[in-house]
Short mmCIF file of C-alpha atoms in Angstrom, two decimals:
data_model
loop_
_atom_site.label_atom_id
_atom_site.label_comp_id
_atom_site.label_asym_id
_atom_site.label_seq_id
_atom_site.Cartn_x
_atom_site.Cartn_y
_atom_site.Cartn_z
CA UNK O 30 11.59 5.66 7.54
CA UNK O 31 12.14 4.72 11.33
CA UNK O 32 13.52 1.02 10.13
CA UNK O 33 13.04 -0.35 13.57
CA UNK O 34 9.57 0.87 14.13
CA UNK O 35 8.02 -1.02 10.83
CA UNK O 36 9.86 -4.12 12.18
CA UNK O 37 8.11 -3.78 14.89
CA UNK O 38 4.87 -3.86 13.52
CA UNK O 39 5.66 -6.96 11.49
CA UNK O 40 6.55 -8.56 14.59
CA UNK O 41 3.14 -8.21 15.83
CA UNK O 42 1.43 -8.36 12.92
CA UNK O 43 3.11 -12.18 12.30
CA UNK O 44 1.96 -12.83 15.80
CA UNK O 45 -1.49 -12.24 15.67
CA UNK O 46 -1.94 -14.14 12.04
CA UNK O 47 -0.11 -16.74 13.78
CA UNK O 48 -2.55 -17.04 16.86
CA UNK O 49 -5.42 -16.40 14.87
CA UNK O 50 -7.87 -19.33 13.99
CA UNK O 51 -8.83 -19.24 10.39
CA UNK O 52 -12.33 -19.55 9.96
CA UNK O 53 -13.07 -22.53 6.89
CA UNK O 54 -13.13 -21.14 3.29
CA UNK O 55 -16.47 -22.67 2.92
CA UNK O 56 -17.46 -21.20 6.15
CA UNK O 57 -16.62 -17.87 4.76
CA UNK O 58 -18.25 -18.52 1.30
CA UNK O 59 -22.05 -19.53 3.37
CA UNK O 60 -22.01 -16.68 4.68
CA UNK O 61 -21.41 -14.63 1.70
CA UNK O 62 -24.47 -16.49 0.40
CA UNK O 63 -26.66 -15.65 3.24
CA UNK O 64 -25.82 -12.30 2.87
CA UNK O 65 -26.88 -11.98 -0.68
CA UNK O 66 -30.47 -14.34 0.09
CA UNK O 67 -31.12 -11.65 2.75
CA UNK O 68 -30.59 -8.82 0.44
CA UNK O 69 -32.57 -10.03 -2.71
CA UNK O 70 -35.08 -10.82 0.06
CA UNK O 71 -35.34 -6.71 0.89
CA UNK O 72 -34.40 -4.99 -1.96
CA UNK O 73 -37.53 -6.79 -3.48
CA UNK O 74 -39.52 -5.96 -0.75
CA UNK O 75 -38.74 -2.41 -0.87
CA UNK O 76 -38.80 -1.80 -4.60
CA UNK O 77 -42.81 -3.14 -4.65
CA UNK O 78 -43.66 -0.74 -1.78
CA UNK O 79 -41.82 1.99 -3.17
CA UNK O 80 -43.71 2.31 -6.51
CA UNK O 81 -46.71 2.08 -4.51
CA UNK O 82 -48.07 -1.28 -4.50
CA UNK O 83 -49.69 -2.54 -1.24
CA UNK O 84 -49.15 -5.74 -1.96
CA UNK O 85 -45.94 -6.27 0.21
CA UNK O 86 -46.62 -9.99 0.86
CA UNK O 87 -46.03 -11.30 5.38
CA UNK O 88 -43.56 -13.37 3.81
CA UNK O 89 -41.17 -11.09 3.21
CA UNK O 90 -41.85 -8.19 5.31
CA UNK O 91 -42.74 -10.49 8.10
CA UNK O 92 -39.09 -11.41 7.76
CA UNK O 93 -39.07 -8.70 11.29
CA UNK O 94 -39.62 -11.44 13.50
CA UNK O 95 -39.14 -14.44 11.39
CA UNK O 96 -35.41 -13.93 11.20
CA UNK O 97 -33.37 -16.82 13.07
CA UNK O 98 -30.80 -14.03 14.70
CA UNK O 99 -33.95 -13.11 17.11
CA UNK O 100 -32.81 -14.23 20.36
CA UNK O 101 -34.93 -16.84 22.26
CA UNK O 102 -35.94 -14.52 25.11
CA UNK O 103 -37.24 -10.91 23.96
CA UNK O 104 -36.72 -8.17 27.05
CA UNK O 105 -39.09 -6.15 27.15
CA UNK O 106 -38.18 -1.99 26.95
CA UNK O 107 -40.41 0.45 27.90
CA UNK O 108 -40.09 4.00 26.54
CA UNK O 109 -40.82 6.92 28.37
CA UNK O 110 -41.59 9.26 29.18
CA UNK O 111 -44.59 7.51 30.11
CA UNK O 112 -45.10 9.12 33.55
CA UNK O 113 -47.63 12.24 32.12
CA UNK O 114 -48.85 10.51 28.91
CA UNK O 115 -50.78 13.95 28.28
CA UNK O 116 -49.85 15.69 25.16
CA UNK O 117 -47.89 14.38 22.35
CA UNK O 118 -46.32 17.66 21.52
CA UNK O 119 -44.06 17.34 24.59
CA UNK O 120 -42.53 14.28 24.15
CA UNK O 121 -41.47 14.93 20.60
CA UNK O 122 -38.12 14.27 20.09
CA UNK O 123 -36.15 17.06 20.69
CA UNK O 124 -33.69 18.82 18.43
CA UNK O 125 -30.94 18.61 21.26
CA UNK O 126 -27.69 19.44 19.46
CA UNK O 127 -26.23 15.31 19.37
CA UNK O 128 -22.67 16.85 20.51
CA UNK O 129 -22.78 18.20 23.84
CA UNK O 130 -24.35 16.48 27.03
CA UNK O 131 -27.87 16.04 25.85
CA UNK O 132 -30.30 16.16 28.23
CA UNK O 133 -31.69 12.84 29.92
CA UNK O 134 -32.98 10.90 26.89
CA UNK O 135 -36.56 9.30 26.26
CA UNK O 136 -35.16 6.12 26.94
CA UNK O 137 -33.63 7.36 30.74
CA UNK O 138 -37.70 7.26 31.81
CA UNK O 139 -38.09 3.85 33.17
CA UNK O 140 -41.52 3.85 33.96
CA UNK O 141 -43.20 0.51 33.76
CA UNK O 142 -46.71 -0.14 32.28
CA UNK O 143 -48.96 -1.36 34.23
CA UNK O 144 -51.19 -2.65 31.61
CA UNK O 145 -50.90 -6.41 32.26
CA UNK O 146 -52.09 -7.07 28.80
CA UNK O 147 -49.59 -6.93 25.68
CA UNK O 148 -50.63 -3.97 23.67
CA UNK O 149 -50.87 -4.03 20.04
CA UNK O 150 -48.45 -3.83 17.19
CA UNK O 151 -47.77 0.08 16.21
CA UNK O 152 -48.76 0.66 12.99
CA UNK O 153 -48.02 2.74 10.26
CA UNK O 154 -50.96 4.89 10.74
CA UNK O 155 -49.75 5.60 14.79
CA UNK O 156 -46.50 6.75 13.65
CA UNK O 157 -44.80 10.06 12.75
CA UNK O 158 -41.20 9.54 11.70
CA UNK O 159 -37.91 11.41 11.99
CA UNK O 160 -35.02 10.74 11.01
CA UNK O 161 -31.59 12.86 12.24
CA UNK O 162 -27.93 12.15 11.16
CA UNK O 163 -25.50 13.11 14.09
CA UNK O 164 -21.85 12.51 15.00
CA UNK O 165 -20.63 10.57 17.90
CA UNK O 166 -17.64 12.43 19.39
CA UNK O 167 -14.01 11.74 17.87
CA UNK O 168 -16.20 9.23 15.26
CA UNK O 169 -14.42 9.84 11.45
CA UNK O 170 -14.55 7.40 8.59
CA UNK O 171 -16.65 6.80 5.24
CA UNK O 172 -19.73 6.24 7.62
CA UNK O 173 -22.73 8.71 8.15
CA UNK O 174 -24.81 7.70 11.38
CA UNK O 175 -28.06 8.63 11.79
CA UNK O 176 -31.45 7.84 14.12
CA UNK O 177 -34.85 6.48 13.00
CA UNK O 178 -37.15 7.70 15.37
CA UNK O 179 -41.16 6.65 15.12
CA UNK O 180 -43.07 8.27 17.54
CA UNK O 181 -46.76 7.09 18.79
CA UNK O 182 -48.90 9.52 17.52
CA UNK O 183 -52.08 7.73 18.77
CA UNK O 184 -53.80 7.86 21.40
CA UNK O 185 -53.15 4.56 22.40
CA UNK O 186 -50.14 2.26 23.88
CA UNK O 187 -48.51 0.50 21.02
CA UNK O 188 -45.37 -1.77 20.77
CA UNK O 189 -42.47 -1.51 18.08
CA UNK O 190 -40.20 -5.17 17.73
CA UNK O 191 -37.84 -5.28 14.45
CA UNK O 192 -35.90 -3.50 11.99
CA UNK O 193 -37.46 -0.93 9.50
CA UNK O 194 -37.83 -1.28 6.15
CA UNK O 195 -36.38 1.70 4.39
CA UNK O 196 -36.33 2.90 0.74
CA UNK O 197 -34.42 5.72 -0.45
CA UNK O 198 -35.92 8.12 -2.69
CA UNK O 199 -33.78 10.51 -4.88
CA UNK O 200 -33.99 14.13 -5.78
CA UNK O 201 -35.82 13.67 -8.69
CA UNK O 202 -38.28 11.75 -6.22
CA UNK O 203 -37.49 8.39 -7.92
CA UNK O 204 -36.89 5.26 -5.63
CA UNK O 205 -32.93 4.79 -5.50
CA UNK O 206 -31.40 1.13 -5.03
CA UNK O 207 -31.33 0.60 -1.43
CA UNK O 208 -30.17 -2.34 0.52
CA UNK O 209 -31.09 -3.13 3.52
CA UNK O 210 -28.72 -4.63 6.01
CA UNK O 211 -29.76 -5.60 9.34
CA UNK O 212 -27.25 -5.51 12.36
CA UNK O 213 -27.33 -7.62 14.94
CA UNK O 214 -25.21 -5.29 16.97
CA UNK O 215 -28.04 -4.94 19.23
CA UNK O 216 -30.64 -7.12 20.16
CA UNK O 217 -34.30 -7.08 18.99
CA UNK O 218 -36.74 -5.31 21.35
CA UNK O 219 -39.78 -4.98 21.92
CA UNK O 220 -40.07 -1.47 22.62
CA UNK O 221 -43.84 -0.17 24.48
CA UNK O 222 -44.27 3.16 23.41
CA UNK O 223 -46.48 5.23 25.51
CA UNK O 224 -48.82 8.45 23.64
CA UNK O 225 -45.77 10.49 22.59
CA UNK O 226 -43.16 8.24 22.91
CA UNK O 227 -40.56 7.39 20.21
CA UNK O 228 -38.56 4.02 19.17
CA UNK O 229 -34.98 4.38 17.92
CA UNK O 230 -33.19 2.72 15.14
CA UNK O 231 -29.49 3.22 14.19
CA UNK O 232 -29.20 3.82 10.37
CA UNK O 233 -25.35 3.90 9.16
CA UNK O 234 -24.70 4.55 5.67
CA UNK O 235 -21.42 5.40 3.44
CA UNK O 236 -20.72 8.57 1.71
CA UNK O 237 -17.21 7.38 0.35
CA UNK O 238 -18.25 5.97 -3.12
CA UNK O 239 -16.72 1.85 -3.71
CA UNK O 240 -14.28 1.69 -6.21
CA UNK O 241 -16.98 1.37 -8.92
CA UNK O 242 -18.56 3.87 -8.13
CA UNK O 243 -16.11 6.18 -7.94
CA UNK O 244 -16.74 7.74 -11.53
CA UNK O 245 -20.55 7.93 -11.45
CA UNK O 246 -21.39 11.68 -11.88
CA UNK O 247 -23.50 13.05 -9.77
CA UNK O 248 -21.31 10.60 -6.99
CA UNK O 249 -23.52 7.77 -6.36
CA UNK O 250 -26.62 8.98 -7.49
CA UNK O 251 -26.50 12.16 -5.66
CA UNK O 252 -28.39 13.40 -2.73
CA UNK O 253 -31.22 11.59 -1.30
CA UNK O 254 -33.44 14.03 0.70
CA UNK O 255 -36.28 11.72 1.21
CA UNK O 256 -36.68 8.27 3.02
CA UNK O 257 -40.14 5.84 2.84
CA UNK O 258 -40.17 3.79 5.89
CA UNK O 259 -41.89 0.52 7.17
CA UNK O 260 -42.06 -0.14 10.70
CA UNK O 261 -41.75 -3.66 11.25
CA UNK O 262 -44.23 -6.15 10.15
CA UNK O 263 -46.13 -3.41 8.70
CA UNK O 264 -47.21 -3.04 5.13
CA UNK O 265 -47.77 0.35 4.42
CA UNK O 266 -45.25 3.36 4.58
CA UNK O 267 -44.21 6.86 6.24
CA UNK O 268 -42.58 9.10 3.97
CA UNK O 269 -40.13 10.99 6.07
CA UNK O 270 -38.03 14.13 4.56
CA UNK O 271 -35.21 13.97 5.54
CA UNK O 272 -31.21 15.13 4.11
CA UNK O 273 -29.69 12.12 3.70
CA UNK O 274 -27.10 13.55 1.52
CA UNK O 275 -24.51 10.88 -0.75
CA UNK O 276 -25.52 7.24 -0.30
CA UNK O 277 -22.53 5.24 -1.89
CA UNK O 278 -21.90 1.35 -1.28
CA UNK O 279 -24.83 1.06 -3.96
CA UNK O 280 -27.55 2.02 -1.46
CA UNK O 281 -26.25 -0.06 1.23
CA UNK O 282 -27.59 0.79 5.02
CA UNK O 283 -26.65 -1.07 7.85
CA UNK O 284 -29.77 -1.10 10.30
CA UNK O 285 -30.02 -2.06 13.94
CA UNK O 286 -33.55 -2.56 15.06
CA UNK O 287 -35.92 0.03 17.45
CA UNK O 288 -34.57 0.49 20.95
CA UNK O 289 -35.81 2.60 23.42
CA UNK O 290 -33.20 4.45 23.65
CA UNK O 291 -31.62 7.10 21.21
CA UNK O 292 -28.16 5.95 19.23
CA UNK O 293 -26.52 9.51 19.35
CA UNK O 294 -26.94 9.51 23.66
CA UNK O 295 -24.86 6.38 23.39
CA UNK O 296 -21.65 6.87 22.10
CA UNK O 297 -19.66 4.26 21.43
CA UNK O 298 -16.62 3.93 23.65
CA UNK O 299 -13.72 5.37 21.61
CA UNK O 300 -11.06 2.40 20.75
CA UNK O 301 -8.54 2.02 22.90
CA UNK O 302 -9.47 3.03 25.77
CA UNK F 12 -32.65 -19.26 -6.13
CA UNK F 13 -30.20 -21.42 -8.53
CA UNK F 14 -27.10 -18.96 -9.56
CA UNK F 15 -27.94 -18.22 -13.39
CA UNK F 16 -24.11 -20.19 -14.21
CA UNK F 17 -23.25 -23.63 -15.06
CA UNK F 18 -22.17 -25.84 -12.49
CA UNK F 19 -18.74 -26.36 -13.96
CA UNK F 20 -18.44 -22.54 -13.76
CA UNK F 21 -19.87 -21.99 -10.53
CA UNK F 22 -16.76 -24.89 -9.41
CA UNK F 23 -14.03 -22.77 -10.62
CA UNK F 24 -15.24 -19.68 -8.99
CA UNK F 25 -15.34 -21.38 -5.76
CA UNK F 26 -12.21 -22.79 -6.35
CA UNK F 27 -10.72 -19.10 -7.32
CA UNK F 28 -12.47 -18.04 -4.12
CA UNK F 29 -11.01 -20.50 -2.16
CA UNK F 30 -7.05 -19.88 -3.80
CA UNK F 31 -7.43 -16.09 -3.08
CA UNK F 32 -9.41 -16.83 0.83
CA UNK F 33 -6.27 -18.91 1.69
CA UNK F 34 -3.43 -17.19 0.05
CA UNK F 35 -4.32 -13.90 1.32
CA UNK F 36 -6.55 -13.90 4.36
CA UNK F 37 -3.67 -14.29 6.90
CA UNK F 38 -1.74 -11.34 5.85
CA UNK F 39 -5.29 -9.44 5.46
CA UNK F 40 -5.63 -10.29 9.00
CA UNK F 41 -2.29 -9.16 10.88
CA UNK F 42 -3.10 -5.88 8.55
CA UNK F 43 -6.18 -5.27 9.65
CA UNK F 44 -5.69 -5.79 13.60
CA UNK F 45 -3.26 -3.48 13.08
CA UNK F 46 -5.51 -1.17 11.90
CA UNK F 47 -7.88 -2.05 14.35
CA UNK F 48 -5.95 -2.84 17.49
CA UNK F 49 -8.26 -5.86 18.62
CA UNK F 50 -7.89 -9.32 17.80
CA UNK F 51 -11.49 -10.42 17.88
CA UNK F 52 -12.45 -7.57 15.85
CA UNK F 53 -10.15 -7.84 13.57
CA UNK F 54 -11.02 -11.55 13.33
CA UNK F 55 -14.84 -10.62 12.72
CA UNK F 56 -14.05 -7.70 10.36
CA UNK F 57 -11.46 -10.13 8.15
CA UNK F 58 -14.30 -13.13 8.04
CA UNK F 59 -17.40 -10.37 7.29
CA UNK F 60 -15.20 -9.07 4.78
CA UNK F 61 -14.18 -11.95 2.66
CA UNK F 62 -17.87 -12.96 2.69
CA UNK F 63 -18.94 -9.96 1.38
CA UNK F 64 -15.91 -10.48 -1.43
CA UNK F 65 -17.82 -14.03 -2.37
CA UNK F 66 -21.18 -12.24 -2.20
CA UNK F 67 -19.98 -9.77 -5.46
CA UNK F 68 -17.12 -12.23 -6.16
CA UNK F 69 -17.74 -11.75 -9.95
CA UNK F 70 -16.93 -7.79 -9.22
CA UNK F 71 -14.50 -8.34 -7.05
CA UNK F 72 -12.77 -11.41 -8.47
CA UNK F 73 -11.58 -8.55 -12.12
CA UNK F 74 -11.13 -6.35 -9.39
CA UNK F 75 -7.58 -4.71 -9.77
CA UNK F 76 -6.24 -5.47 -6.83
CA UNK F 77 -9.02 -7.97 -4.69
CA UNK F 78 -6.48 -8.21 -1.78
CA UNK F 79 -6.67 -4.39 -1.60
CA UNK F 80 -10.66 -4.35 -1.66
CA UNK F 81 -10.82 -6.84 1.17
CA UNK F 82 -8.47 -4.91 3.12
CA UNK F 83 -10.15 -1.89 2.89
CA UNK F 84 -13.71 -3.65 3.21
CA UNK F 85 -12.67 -5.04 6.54
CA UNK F 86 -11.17 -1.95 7.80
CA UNK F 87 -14.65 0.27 7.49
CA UNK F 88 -16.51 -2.70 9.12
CA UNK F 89 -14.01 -2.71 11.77
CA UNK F 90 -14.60 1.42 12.10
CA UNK F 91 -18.59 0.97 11.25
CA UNK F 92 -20.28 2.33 14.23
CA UNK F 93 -22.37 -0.35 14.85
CA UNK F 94 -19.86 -2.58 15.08
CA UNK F 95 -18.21 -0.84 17.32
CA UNK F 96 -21.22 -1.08 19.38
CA UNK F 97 -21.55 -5.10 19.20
CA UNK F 98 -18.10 -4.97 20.71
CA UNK F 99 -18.58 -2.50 23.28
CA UNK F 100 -21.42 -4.66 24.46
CA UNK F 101 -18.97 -8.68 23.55
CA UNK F 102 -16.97 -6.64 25.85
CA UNK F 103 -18.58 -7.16 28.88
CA UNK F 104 -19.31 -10.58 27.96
CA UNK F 105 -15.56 -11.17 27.01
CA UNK F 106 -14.66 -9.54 30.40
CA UNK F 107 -11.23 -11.34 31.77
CA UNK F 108 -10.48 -12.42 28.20
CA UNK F 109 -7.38 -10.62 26.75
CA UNK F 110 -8.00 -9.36 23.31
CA UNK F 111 -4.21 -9.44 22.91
CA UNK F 112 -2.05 -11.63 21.23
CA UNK F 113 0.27 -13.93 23.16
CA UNK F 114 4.09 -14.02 22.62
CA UNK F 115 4.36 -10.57 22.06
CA UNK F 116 7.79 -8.50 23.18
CA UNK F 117 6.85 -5.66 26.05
CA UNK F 118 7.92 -3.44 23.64
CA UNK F 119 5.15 -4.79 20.62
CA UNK F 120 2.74 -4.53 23.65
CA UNK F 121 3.71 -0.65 24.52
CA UNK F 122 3.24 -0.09 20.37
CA UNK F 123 0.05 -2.10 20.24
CA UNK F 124 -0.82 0.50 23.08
CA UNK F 125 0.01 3.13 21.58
CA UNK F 126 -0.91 2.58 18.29
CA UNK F 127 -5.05 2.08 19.73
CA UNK F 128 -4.28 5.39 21.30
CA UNK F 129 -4.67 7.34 18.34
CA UNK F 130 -7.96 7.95 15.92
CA UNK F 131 -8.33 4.97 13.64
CA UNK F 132 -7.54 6.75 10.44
CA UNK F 133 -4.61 7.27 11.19
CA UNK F 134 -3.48 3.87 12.53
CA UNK F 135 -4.98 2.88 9.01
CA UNK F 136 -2.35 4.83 7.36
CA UNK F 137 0.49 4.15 9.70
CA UNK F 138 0.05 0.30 8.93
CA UNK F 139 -0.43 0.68 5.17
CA UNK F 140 2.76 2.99 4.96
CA UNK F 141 5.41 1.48 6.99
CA UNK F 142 3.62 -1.95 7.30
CA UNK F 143 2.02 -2.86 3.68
CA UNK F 144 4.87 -0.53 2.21
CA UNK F 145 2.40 1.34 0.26
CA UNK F 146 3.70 5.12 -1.24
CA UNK F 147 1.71 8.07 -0.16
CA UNK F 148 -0.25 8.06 -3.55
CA UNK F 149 -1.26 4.64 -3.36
CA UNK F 150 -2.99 5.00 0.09
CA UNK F 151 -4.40 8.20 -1.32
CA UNK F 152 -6.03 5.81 -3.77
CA UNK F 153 -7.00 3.33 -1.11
CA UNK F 154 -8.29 5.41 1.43
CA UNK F 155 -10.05 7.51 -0.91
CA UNK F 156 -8.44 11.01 0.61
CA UNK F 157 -6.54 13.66 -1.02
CA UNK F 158 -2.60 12.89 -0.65
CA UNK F 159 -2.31 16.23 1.80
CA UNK F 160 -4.37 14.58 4.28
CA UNK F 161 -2.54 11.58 4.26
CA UNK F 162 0.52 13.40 4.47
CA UNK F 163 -1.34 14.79 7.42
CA UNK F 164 -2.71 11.88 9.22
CA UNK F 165 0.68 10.14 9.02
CA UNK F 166 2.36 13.52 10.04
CA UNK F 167 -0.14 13.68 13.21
CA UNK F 168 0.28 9.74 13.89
CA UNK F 169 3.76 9.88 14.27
CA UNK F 170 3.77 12.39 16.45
CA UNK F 171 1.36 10.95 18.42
CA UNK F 172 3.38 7.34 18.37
CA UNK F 173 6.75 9.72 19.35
CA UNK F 174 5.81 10.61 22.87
CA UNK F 175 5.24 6.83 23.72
CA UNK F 176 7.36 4.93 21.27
CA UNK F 177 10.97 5.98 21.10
CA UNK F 178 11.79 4.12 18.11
CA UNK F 179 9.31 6.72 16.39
CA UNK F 180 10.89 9.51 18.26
CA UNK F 181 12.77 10.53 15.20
CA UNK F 182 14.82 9.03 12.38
CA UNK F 183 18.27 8.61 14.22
CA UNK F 184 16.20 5.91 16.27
CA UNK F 185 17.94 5.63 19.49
CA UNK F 186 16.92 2.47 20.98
CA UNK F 187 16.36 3.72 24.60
CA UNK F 188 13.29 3.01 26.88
CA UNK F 189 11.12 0.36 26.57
CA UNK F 190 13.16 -1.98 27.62
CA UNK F 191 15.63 -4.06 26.11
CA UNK F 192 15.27 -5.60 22.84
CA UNK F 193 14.82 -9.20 23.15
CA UNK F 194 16.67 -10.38 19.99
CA UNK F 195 18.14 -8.27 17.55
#
């Protein structure tokens, strides 16, 4: 319609293709190939916990801290609230409504450890996990965002490092194609959790189906309401329940490893401003 | 490991791949950072994108329209959350970097504003309507809504663009404000 205004936005288009470096067709094509090693890599993984074999071999679940995105120097996070380590009831997450100001997060507690020796690994059997989809404010698209939380149930101080391994079950209780990708959108932490604290791990998934799935009936498989989980360099699994609703993108989930802190208290910055 | 296809076939795909990366990936990209608003992102979107085309190039290679599926590929990477994240954080590291593109008119600049000033969707639509020339039913296809809300979204985006952008102010487009035009 306005002639003038989609001038305009050729204009700038042409200049940023212009000024834009290209990045090498082969360049492009690795990649592409890294991606899909990666994701053979997991979806095996998974698929061999999932129908209950404990045979998940280090070499591919081990890929938590054998992946060559780690970076060289790992700062260490603690979690609180760490202060009162007395009873694990209180420092279970809380169902604080994500939208409005939430109340000062786990990961606000800065409290250091004063345990000069590393503490162990968590594993599975220290863990209780949760797992909450929430919004970010003014966030819309094909994406659903949601939090892993694992919380120390033990009596003991344990440390999380790495990205979950997730499988998705279905309604039916079946295990669902799932595919995990791992972000590097944050670093890799290792993340002390005190009795009672929790480690938090950004899970984004998309409910708009991909073109071929767009006939599939019920839409991609329908709802998942139940998630197995493997902390990192763990073996064995947490079955969480949880309403995952429509996983589309063929069971794709992008996952940024544990942080202390929870995603939905830090909202991206809206674009633009 | 070794892809299950003959090497002779596995030669022509890359060779397909590489025909569609280069004849396409340009345009893909002034799309998308319009869509997007950021060069770098768009940049990183655009590459993650056509990597993920050569990961499932077999599906997207019969694909009706490839160009289409990269396009709209990079633009929910560009709006993925945790991508927005990475660049909230390469923003502090960029910091004193422009992420804006040289050579541009003060007037592109106050519409490059403008345009990041309103919700991504529907800078999506704005750019595949009166940029990309699609109709209203074939970004209904694209963007996977109903036609009404693209109606809407383009409905709400211009009238967001028409308080800051006067050549969006209406359709008798008086040319006043942002200063003069530089060429014609």
């Amino acid at each position: 319609m306005p002639d003038q205004f989609a001038t305009m936005l050729t204009g700038i288009a042409k200049a940023a293709e212009e000024v834009s470096p290209m990045r090498a067709s082969s360049v492009i094509r690795r990649r592409g190939d890294q991606r899909r090693n990666r994701q053979r890599a997991a979806v095996g993984a998974l698929a061999a916990v999932a129908v209950g074999a404990t045979i998940a071999t280090g070499s591919v679940l081990g890929m938590h801290r054998t992946a060559n995105n780690l970076p060289a120097i790992l700062p260490s996070v603690t979690a609180g609230p760490t202060a009162t380590p007395d009873t694990t009831a209180t420092a279970a997450p809380s169902a604080t409504p994500t939208s409005g100001p939430s109340s000062t997060g786990s990961g606000q507690a800065d409290a250091g450890t004063a345990t000069s020796a590393t503490p162990d690994r968590c594993h599975t059997g220290d863990l209780r996990g949760d797992f909450h989809q929430f919004e970010w404010p003014g966030h819309a698209g094909s994406e659903s965002d949601a939090e892993l939380g694992l919380t120390n149930i033990s009596g003991r101080t344990c440390v999380i490092y790495g990205y979950p391994g997730i499988q998705l079950i279905g309604a039916d209780g079946q295990p669902r194609t799932t595919t995990v990708v791992r972000s590097k959108s944050q670093p890799s932490r290792s993340v002390t959790l005190a009795p009672g604290a929790t480690a938090w791990a950004l899970v984004v998934s998309v409910f708009t189906p991909s073109p071929d799935e767009a006939d599939t009936n019920p839409l991609c498989g329908g709802p998942v309401n139940q998630i197995k989980v493997i902390p990192p360099d763990e073996t064995s699994q947490l079955t969480i329940n949880a309403q995952v609703g429509t996983v589309c993108a063929h069971g794709e989930l992008i996952v940024a490893p544990f942080q202390a802190t929870r995603p939905s208290d830090n909202p991206p910055t809206p674009s633009g401003s | 490991m070794g892809p299950s296809v003959f090497e002779g076939e596995a030669m022509r795909e890359t060779a397909d791949f590489d025909a569609f990366y280069a004849s396409t990936s340009r345009r893909v990209l002034g799309q998308v950072f319009m869509m997007t608003g950021g060069r770098a992102e768009a940049e990183d979107a655009v590459a993650e994108a056509y990597a993920r085309a050569w990961q499932q190039w077999d599906k997207v290679s019969t694909h009706a329209a490839p160009e289409a599926w990269v396009r709209t590929t990079a633009y929910r990477i560009s709006v993925s959350t945790w991508r927005k994240a990475t660049n909230r954080l390469l923003a502090h590291r960029r910091h004193g970097q422009t992420d804006d593109v040289p050579g541009l008119t003060p007037d592109h600049v106050a519409l490059v504003d403008a345009l990041r000033d309103i919700a991504a969707e529907q800078r999506r639509v704005i750019v595949l309507h009166y940029y990309v020339g699609m109709s209203l039913d074939e970004i209904s296809r694209e963007t996977n809504c109903p036609v009404n809300t693209v109606k809407t979204r383009l409905a709400r985006a211009r009238k967001a663009l028409a308080t800051k952008v006067s050549e969006f102010a209406d359709d008798s487009t008086s040319t006043s404000g942002l200063g003069a035009r530089s060429n014609a």
